PDB file of C-alpha atoms in Angstrom:
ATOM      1  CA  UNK A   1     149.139 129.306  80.877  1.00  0.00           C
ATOM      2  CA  UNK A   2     149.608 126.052  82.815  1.00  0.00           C
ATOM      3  CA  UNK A   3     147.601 127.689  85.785  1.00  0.00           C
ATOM      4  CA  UNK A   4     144.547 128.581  83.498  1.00  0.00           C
ATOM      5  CA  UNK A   5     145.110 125.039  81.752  1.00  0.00           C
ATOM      6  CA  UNK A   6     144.580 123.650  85.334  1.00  0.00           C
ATOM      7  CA  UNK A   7     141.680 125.756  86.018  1.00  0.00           C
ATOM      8  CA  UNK A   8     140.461 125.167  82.853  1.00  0.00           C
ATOM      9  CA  UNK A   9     140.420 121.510  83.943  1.00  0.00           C
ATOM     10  CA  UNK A  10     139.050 121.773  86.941  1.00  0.00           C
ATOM     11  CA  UNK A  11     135.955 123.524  85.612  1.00  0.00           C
ATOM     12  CA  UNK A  12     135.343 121.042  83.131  1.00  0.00           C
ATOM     13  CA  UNK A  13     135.492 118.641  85.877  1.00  0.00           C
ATOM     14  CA  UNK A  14     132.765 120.155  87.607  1.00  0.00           C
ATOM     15  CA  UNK A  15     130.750 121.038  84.919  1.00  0.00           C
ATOM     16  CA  UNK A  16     130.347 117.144  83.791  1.00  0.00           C
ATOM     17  CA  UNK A  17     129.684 116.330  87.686  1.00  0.00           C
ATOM     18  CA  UNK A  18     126.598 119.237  87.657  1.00  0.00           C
ATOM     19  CA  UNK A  19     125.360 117.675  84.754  1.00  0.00           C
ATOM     20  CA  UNK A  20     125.598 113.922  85.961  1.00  0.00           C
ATOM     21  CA  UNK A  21     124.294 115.506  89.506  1.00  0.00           C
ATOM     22  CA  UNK A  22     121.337 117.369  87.644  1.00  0.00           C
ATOM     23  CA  UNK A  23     120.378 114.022  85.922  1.00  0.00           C
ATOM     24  CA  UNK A  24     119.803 111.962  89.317  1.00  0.00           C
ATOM     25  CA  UNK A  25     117.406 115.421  90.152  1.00  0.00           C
ATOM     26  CA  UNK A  26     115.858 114.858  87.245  1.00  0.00           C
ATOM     27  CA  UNK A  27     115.316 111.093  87.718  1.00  0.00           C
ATOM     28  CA  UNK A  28     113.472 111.372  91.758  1.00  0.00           C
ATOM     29  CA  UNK A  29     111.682 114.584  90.521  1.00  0.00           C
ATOM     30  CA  UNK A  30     109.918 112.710  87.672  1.00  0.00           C
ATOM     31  CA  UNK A  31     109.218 109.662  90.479  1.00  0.00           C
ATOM     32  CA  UNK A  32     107.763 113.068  92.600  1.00  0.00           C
ATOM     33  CA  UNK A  33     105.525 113.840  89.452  1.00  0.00           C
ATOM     34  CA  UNK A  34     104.411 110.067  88.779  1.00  0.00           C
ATOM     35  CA  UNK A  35     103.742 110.485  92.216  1.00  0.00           C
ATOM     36  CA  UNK A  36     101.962 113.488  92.313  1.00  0.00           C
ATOM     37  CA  UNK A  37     100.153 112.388  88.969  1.00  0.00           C
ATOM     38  CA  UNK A  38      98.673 109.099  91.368  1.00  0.00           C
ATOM     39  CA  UNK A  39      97.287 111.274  94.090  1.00  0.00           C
ATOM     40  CA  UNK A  40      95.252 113.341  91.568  1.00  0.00           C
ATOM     41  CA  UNK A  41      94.184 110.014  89.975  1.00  0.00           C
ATOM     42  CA  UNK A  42      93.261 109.238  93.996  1.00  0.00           C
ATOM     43  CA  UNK A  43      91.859 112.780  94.395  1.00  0.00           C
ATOM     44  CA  UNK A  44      89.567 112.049  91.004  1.00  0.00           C
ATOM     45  CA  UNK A  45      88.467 108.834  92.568  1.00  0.00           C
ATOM     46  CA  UNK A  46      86.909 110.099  95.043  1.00  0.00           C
ATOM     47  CA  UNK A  47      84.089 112.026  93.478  1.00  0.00           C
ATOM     48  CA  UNK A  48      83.038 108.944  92.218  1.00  0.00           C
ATOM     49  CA  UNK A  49      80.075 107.005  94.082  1.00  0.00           C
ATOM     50  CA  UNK A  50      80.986 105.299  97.487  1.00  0.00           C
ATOM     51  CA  UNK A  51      79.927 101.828  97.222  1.00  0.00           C
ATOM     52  CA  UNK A  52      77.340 100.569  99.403  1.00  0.00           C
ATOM     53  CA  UNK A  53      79.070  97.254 100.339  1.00  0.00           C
ATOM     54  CA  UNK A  54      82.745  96.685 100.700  1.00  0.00           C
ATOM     55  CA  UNK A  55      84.646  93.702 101.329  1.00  0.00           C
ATOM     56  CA  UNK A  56      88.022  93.589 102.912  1.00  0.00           C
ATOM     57  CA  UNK A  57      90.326  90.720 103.352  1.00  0.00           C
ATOM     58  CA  UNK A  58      93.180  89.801 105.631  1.00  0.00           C
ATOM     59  CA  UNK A  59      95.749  86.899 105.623  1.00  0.00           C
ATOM     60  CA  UNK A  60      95.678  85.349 109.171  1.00  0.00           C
ATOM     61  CA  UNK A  61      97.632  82.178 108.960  1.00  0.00           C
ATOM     62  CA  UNK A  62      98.867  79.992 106.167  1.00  0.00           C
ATOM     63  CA  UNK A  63      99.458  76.476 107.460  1.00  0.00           C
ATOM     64  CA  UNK A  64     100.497  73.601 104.459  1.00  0.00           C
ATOM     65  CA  UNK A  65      97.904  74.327 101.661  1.00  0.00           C
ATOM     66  CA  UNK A  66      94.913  75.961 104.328  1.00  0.00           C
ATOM     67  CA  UNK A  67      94.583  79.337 104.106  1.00  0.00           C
ATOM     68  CA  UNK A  68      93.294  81.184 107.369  1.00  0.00           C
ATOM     69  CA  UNK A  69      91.820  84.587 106.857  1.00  0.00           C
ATOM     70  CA  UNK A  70      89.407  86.840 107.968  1.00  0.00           C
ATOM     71  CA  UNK A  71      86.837  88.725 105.712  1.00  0.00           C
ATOM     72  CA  UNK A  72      84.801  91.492 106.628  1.00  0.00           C
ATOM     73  CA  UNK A  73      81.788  93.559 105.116  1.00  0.00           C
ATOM     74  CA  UNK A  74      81.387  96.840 105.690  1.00  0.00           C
ATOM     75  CA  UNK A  75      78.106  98.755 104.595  1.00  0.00           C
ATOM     76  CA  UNK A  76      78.354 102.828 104.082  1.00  0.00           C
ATOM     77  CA  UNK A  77      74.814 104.516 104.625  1.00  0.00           C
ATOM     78  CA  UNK A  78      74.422 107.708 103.152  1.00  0.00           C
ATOM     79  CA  UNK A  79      73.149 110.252 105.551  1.00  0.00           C
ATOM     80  CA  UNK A  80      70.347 112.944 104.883  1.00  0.00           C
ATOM     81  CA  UNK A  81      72.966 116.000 104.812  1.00  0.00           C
ATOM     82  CA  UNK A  82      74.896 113.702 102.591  1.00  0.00           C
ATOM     83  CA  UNK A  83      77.421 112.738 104.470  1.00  0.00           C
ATOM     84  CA  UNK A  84      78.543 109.016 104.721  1.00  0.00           C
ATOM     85  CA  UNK A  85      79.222 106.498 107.672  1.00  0.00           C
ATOM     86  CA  UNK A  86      80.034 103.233 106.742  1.00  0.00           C
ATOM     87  CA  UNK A  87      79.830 100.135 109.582  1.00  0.00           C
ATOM     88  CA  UNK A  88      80.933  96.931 110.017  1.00  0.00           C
ATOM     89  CA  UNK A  89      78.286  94.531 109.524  1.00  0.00           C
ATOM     90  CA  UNK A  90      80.305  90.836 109.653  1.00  0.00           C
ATOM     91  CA  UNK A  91      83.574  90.256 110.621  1.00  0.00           C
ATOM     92  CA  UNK A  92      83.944  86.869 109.267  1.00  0.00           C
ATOM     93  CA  UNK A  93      87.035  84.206 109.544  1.00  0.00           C
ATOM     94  CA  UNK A  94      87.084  81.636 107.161  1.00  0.00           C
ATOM     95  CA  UNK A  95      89.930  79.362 105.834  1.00  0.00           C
ATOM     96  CA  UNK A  96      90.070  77.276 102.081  1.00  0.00           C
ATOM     97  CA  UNK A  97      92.538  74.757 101.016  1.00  0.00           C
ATOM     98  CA  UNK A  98      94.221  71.514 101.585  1.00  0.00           C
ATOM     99  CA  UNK A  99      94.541  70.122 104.916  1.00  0.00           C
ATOM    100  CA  UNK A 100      92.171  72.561 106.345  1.00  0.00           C
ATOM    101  CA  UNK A 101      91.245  70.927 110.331  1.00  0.00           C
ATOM    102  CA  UNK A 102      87.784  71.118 110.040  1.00  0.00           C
ATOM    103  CA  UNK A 103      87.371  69.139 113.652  1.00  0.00           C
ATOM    104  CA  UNK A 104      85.067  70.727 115.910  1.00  0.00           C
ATOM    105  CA  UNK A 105      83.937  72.743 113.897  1.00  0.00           C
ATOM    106  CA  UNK A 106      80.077  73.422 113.792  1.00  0.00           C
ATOM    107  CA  UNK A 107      78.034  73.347 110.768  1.00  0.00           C
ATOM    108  CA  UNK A 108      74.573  75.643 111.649  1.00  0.00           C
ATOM    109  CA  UNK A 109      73.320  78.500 109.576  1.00  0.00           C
ATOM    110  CA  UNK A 110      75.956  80.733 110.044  1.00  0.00           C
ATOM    111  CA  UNK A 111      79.167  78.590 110.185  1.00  0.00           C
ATOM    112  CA  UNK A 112      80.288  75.850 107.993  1.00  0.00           C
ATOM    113  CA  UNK A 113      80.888  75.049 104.152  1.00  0.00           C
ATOM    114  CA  UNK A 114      79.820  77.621 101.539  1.00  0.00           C
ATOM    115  CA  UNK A 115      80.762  76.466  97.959  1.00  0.00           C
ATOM    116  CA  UNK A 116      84.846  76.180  98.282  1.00  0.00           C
ATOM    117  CA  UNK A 117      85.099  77.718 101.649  1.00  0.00           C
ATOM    118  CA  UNK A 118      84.486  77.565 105.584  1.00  0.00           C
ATOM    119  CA  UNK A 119      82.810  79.818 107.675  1.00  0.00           C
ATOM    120  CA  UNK A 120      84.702  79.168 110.789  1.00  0.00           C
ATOM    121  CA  UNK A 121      82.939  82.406 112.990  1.00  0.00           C
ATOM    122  CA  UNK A 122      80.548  85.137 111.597  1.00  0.00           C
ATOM    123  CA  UNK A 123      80.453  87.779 114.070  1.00  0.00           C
ATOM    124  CA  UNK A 124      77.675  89.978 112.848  1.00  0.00           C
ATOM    125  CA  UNK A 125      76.879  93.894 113.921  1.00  0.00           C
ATOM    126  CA  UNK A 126      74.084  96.372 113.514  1.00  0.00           C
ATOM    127  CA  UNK A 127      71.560  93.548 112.656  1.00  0.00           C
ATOM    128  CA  UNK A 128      73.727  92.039 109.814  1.00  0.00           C
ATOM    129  CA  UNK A 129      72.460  88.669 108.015  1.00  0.00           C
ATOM    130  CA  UNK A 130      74.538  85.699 108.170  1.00  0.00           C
ATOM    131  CA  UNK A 131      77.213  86.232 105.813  1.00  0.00           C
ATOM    132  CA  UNK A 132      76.299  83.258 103.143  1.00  0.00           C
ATOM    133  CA  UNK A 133      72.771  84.458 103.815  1.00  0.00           C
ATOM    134  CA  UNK A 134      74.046  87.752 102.034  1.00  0.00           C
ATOM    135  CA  UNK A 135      76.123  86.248  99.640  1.00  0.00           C
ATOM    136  CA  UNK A 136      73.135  84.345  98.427  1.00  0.00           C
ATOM    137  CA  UNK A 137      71.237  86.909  98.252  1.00  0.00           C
ATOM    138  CA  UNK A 138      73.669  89.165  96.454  1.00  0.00           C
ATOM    139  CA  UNK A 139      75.576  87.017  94.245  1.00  0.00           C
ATOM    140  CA  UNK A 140      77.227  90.507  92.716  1.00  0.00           C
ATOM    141  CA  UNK A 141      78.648  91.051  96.150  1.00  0.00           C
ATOM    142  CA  UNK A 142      80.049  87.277  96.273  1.00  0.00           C
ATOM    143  CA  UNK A 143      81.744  88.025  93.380  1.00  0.00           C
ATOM    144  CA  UNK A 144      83.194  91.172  94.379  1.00  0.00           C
ATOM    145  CA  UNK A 145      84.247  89.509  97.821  1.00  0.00           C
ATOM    146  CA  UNK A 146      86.198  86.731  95.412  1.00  0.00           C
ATOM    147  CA  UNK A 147      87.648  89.647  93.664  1.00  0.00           C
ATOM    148  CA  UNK A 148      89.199  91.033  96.678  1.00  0.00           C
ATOM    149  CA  UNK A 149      89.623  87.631  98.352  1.00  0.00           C
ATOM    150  CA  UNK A 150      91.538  86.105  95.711  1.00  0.00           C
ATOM    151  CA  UNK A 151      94.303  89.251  95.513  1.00  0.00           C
ATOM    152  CA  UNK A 152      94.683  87.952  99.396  1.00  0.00           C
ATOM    153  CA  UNK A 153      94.950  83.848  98.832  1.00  0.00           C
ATOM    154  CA  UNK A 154      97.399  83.558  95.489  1.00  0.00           C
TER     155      UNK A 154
ATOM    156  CA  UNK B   1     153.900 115.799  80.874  1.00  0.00           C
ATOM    157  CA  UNK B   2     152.356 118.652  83.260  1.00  0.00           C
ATOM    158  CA  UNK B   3     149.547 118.453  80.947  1.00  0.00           C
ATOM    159  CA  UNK B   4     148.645 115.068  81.341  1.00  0.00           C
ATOM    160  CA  UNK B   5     149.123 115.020  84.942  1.00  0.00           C
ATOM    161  CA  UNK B   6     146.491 117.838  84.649  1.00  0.00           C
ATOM    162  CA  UNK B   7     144.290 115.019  82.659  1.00  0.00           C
ATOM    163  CA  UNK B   8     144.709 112.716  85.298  1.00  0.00           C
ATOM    164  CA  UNK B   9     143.696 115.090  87.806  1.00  0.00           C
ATOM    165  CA  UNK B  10     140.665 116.142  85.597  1.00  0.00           C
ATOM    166  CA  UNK B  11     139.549 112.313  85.361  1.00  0.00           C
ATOM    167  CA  UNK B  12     140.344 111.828  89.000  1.00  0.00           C
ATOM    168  CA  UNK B  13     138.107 114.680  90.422  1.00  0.00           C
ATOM    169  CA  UNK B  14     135.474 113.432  87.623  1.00  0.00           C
ATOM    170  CA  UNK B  15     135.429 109.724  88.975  1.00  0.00           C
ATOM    171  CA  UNK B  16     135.220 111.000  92.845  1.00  0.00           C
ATOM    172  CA  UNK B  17     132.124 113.662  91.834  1.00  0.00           C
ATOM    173  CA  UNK B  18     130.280 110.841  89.888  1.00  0.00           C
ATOM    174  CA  UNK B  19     131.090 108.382  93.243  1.00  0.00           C
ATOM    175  CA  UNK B  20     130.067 111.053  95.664  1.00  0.00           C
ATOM    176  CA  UNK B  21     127.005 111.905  93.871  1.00  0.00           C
ATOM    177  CA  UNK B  22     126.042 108.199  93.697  1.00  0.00           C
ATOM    178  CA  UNK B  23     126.483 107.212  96.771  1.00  0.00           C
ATOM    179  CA  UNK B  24     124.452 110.065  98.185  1.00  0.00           C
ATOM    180  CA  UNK B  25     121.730 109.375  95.481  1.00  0.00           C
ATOM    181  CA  UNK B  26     121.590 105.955  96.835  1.00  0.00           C
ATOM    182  CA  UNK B  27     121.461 106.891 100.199  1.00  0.00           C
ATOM    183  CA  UNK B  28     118.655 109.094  99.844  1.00  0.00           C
ATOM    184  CA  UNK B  29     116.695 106.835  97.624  1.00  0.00           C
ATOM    185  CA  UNK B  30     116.773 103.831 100.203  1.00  0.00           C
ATOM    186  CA  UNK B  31     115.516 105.989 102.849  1.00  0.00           C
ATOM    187  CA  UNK B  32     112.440 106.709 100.129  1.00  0.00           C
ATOM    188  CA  UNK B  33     112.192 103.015 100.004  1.00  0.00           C
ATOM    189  CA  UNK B  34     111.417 102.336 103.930  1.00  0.00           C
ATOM    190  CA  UNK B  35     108.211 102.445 104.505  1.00  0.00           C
ATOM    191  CA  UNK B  36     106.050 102.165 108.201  1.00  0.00           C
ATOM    192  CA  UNK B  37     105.583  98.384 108.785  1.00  0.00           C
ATOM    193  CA  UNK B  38     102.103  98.177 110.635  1.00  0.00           C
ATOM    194  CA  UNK B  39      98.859  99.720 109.502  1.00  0.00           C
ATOM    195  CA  UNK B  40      96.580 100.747 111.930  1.00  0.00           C
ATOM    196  CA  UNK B  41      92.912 101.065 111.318  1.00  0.00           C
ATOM    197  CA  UNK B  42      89.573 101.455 112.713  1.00  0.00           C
ATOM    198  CA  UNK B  43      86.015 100.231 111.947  1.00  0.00           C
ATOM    199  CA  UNK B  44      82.866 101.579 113.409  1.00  0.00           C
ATOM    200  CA  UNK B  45      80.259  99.378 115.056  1.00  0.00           C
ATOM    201  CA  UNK B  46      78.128 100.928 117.145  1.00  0.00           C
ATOM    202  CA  UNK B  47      77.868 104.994 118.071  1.00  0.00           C
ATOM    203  CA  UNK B  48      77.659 106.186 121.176  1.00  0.00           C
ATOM    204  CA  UNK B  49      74.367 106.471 122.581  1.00  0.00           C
ATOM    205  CA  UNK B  50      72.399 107.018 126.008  1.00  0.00           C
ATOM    206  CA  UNK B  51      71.635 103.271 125.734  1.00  0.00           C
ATOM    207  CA  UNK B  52      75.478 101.947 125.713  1.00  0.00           C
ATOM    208  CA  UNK B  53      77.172 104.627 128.144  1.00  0.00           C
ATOM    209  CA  UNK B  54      78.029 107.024 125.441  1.00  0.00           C
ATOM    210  CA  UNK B  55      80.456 104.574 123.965  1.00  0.00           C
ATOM    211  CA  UNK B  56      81.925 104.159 120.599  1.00  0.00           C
ATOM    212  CA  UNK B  57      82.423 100.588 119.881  1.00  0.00           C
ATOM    213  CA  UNK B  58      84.890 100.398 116.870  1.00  0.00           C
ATOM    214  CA  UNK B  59      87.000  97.213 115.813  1.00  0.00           C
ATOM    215  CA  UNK B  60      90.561  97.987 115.693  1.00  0.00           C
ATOM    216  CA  UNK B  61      93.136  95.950 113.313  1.00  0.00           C
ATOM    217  CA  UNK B  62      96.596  95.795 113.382  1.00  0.00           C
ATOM    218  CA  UNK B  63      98.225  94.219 110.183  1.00  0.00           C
ATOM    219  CA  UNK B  64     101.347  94.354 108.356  1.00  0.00           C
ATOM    220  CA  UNK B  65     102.084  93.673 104.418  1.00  0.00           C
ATOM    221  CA  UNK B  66     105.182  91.867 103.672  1.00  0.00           C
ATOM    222  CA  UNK B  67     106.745  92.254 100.354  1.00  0.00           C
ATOM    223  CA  UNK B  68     104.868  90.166  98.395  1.00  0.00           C
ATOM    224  CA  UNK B  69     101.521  92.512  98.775  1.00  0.00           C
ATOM    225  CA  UNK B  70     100.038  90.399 101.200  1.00  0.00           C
ATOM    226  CA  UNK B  71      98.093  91.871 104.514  1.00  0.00           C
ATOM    227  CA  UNK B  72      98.593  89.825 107.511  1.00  0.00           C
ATOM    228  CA  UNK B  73      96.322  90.357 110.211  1.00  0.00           C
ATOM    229  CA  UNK B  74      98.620  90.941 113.368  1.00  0.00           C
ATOM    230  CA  UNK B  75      96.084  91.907 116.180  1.00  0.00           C
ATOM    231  CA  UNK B  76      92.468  92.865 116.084  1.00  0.00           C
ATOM    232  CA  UNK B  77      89.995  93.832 118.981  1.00  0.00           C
ATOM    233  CA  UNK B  78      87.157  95.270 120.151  1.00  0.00           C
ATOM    234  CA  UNK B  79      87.228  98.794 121.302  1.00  0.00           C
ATOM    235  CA  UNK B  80      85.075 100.816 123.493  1.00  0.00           C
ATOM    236  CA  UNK B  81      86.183 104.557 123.590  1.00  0.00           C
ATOM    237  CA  UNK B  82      84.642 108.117 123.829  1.00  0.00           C
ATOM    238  CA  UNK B  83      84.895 111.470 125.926  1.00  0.00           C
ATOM    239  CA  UNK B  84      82.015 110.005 128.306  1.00  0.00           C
ATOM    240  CA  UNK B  85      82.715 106.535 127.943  1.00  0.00           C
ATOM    241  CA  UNK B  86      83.753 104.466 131.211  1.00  0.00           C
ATOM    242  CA  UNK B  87      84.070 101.120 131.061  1.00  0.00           C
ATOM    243  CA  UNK B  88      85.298  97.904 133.504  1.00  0.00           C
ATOM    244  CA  UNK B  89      88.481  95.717 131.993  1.00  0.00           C
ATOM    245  CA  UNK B  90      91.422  95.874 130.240  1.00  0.00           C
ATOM    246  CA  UNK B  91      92.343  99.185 129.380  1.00  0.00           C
ATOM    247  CA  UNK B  92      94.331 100.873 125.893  1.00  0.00           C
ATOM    248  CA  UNK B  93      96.018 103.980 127.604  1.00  0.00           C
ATOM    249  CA  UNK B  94      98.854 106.149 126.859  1.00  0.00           C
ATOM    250  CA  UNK B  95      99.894 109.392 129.508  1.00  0.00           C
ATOM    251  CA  UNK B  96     102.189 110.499 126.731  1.00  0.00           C
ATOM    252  CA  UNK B  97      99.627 110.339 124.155  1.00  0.00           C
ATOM    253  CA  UNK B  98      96.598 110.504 126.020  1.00  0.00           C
ATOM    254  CA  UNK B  99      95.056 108.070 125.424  1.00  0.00           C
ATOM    255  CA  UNK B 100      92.352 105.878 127.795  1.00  0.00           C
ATOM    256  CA  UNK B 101      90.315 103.674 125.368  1.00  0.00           C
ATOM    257  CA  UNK B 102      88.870 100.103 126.887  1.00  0.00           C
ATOM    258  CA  UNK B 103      89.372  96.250 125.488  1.00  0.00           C
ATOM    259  CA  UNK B 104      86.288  94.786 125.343  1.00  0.00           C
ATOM    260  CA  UNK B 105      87.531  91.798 123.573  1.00  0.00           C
ATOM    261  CA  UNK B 106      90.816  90.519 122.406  1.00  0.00           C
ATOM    262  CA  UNK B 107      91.462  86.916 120.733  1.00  0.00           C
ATOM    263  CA  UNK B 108      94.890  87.193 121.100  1.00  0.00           C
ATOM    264  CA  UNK B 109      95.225  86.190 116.983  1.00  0.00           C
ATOM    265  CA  UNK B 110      98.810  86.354 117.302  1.00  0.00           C
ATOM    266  CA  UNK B 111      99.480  84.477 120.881  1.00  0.00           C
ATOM    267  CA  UNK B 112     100.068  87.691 122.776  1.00  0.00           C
ATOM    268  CA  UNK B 113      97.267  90.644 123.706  1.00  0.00           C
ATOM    269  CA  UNK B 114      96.866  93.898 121.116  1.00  0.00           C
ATOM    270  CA  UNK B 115      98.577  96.214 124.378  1.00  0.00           C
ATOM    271  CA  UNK B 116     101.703  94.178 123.744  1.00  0.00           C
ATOM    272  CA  UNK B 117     101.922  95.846 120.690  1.00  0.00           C
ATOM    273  CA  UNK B 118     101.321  99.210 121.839  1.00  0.00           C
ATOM    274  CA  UNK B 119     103.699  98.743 124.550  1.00  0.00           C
ATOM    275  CA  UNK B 120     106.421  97.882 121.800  1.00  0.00           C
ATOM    276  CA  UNK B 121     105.498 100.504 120.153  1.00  0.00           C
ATOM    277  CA  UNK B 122     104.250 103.499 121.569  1.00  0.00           C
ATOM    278  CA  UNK B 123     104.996 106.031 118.625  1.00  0.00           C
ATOM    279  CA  UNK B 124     101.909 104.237 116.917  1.00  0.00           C
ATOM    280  CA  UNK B 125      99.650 105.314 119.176  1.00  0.00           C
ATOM    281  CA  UNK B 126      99.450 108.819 116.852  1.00  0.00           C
ATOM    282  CA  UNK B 127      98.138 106.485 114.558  1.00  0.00           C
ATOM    283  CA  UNK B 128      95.609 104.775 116.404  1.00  0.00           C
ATOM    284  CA  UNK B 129      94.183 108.222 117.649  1.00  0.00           C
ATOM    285  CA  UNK B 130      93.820 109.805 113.970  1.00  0.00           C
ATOM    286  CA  UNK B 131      92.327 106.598 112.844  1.00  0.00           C
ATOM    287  CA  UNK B 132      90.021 106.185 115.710  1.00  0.00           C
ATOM    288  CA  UNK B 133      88.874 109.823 115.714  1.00  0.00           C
ATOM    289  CA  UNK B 134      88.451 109.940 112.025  1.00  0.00           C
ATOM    290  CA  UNK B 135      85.155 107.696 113.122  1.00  0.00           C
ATOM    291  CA  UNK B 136      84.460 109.852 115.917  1.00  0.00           C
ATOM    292  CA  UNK B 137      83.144 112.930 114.541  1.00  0.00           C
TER     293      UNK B 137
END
C-alpha cells in the first residue's frame, strides 16, 4: 500500500509537470503560427504591384540635435518578359536639425537647402535628376520619402 | 507520517520539474531572441556590358539596427564585380569563400575601410555573395 501510495505520488508529480511542460509548447508554437501567419501576410504582399520609386533611409550620425543620414531612390523598371530590375538612381546624404555645420558647404543645383533639409552630396546613376529636381517634380514621392524618412529621424 | 513525507516528496519533485522546465524554456527562448547584428545588402547601378569590362557596378551597404528600430549605416561602397570583370585597386576577396570583387570607392563612413569589416568578420561574406548575386542574374 505505502509503495503504490508512493508511486501513486510520483505519477501525479509528473503528470502536473507534462501538463505545465505542454503549456510552454503551446505558448512558442502559437509565436511559430503568429509567425507563420506574417510570412503568408509577406507572401500575399508580394503579388501586389512593385512600386516604381522607392525610398530608403539610413541613420549615419547623430551629433547634438543634427541628424546625418543618407537617403537613396531606387527606381524598378519592368522588363518586357515581365520581370523587374530595380536601380539606384541617387544616393543622397543629407542632415536636418539643430546645430547642423553647414560651413563649406556648397549651395548649386544639386546640393544645399530644400524646405527643412540639406543636400550635403547627390550622387546620381543611370541619368538620374537632381534629387530636389525629382522631388519637385513628384511631390507624391516627397511625401513618401518623409514617410520613410521620418520612421528614421524620431 | 510516511504519508506526508510522501507529500513532501510529491511537492518537491513538482517544484524541481516546474524549475527544470523553466529554466530550459528560458534558455531556448533567449537564443530565439538573438538575432544577426549587420545587414548586408546590395544595390544595382550599372550591368555589365562590353562598354565597362563586363562589370557589375552595385553599391554595397553595411548597417546595423540597434534596439530602438533605427538603421545605422556602418559602411557603404562601390563595387565592381562579375565572372569577366578585372579591375585595378583595392580588392573584396575571400579564398574560403571565393570571393574576388573590386572597391571602386570607399568613404570610409565609419573611420576605417568596408574590408575591415569583412576581415572581422568573414562568416558574412555568405551574405554578401547571396545578396550580390541575387542582382546578378
Amino acid at each position: 500500500m505505502k509503495i503504490n501510495q508512493l508511486f501513486k505520488a510520483i505519477f501525479r508529480a509528473i503528470f502536473i509537470a507534462t501538463i505545465c511542460l505542454t503549456s510552454f509548447v503551446s505558448c512558442s508554437s502559437d509565436a511559430n503560427i503568429t509567425e507563420e501567419n506574417k510570412e503568408n501576410q509577406l507572401t500575399l504582399k508580394s503579388t501586389e504591384p512593385v512600386p516604381d520609386f522607392e525610398f530608403t533611409t539610413e541613420m549615419i550620425s547623430i551629433e547634438g540635435g543634427c541628424f546625418k543620414y543618407r537617403v537613396s531612390l531606387f527606381w524598378t523598371l519592368t522588363n518586357l518578359d515581365g520581370t523587374t530590375t530595380t536601380y539606384l538612381m541617387n544616393d543622397v546624404l543629407m542632415q536636418s536639425g539643430v546645430g547642423c555645420d553647414y560651413e563649406g558647404e556648397v549651395t548649386n543645383e544639386y546640393t544645399g537647402s530644400y524646405k527643412d533639409e540639406w543636400i550635403i552630396s547627390d550622387e546620381r546613376y543611370n541619368d538620374a535628376k537632381p534629387i530636389r529636381v525629382f522631388w519637385d517634380s513628384h511631390p507624391e514621392e516627397y511625401i513618401e520619402y518623409t514617410l520613410v524618412r521620418d520612421k528614421v529621424i524620431r | 507520517m510516511k504519508t506526508k513525507s510522501i507529500i513532501k516528496l510529491q511537492f518537491i519533485f513538482l517544484i524541481v520539474c516546474v524549475f527544470t522546465t523553466t529554466l530550459a524554456m528560458a534558455n531556448v527562448f533567449s537564443k530565439e531572441t538573438v538575432q544577426e547584428q549587420y545587414t548586408i545588402e546590395t544595390a544595382l547601378i550599372e550591368e555589365a556590358s562590353e562598354d565597362n569590362g563586363y562589370c557589375y557596378k552595385l553599391r554595397l551597404s553595411i548597417s546595423k539596427t540597434d534596439a530602438g528600430g533605427t538603421k545605422w549605416l556602418v559602411h557603404t561602397a562601390t563595387i565592381l564585380t562579375g565572372p569577366y570583370c578585372e579591375c585595378d585597386g583595392e580588392v573584396l576577396s575571400s579564398s574560403t569563400y571565393n570571393v574576388k570583387d573590386y572597391i571602386v570607392e570607399d568613404p570610409k563612413i565609419s573611420g576605417v575601410p568596408i574590408t575591415d569589416f569583412f576581415t572581422a568578420n568573414p562568416k558574412m561574406f555568405p551574405t554578401y555573395i547571396q545578396s550580390r548575386d541575387n542582382l546578378i542574374k
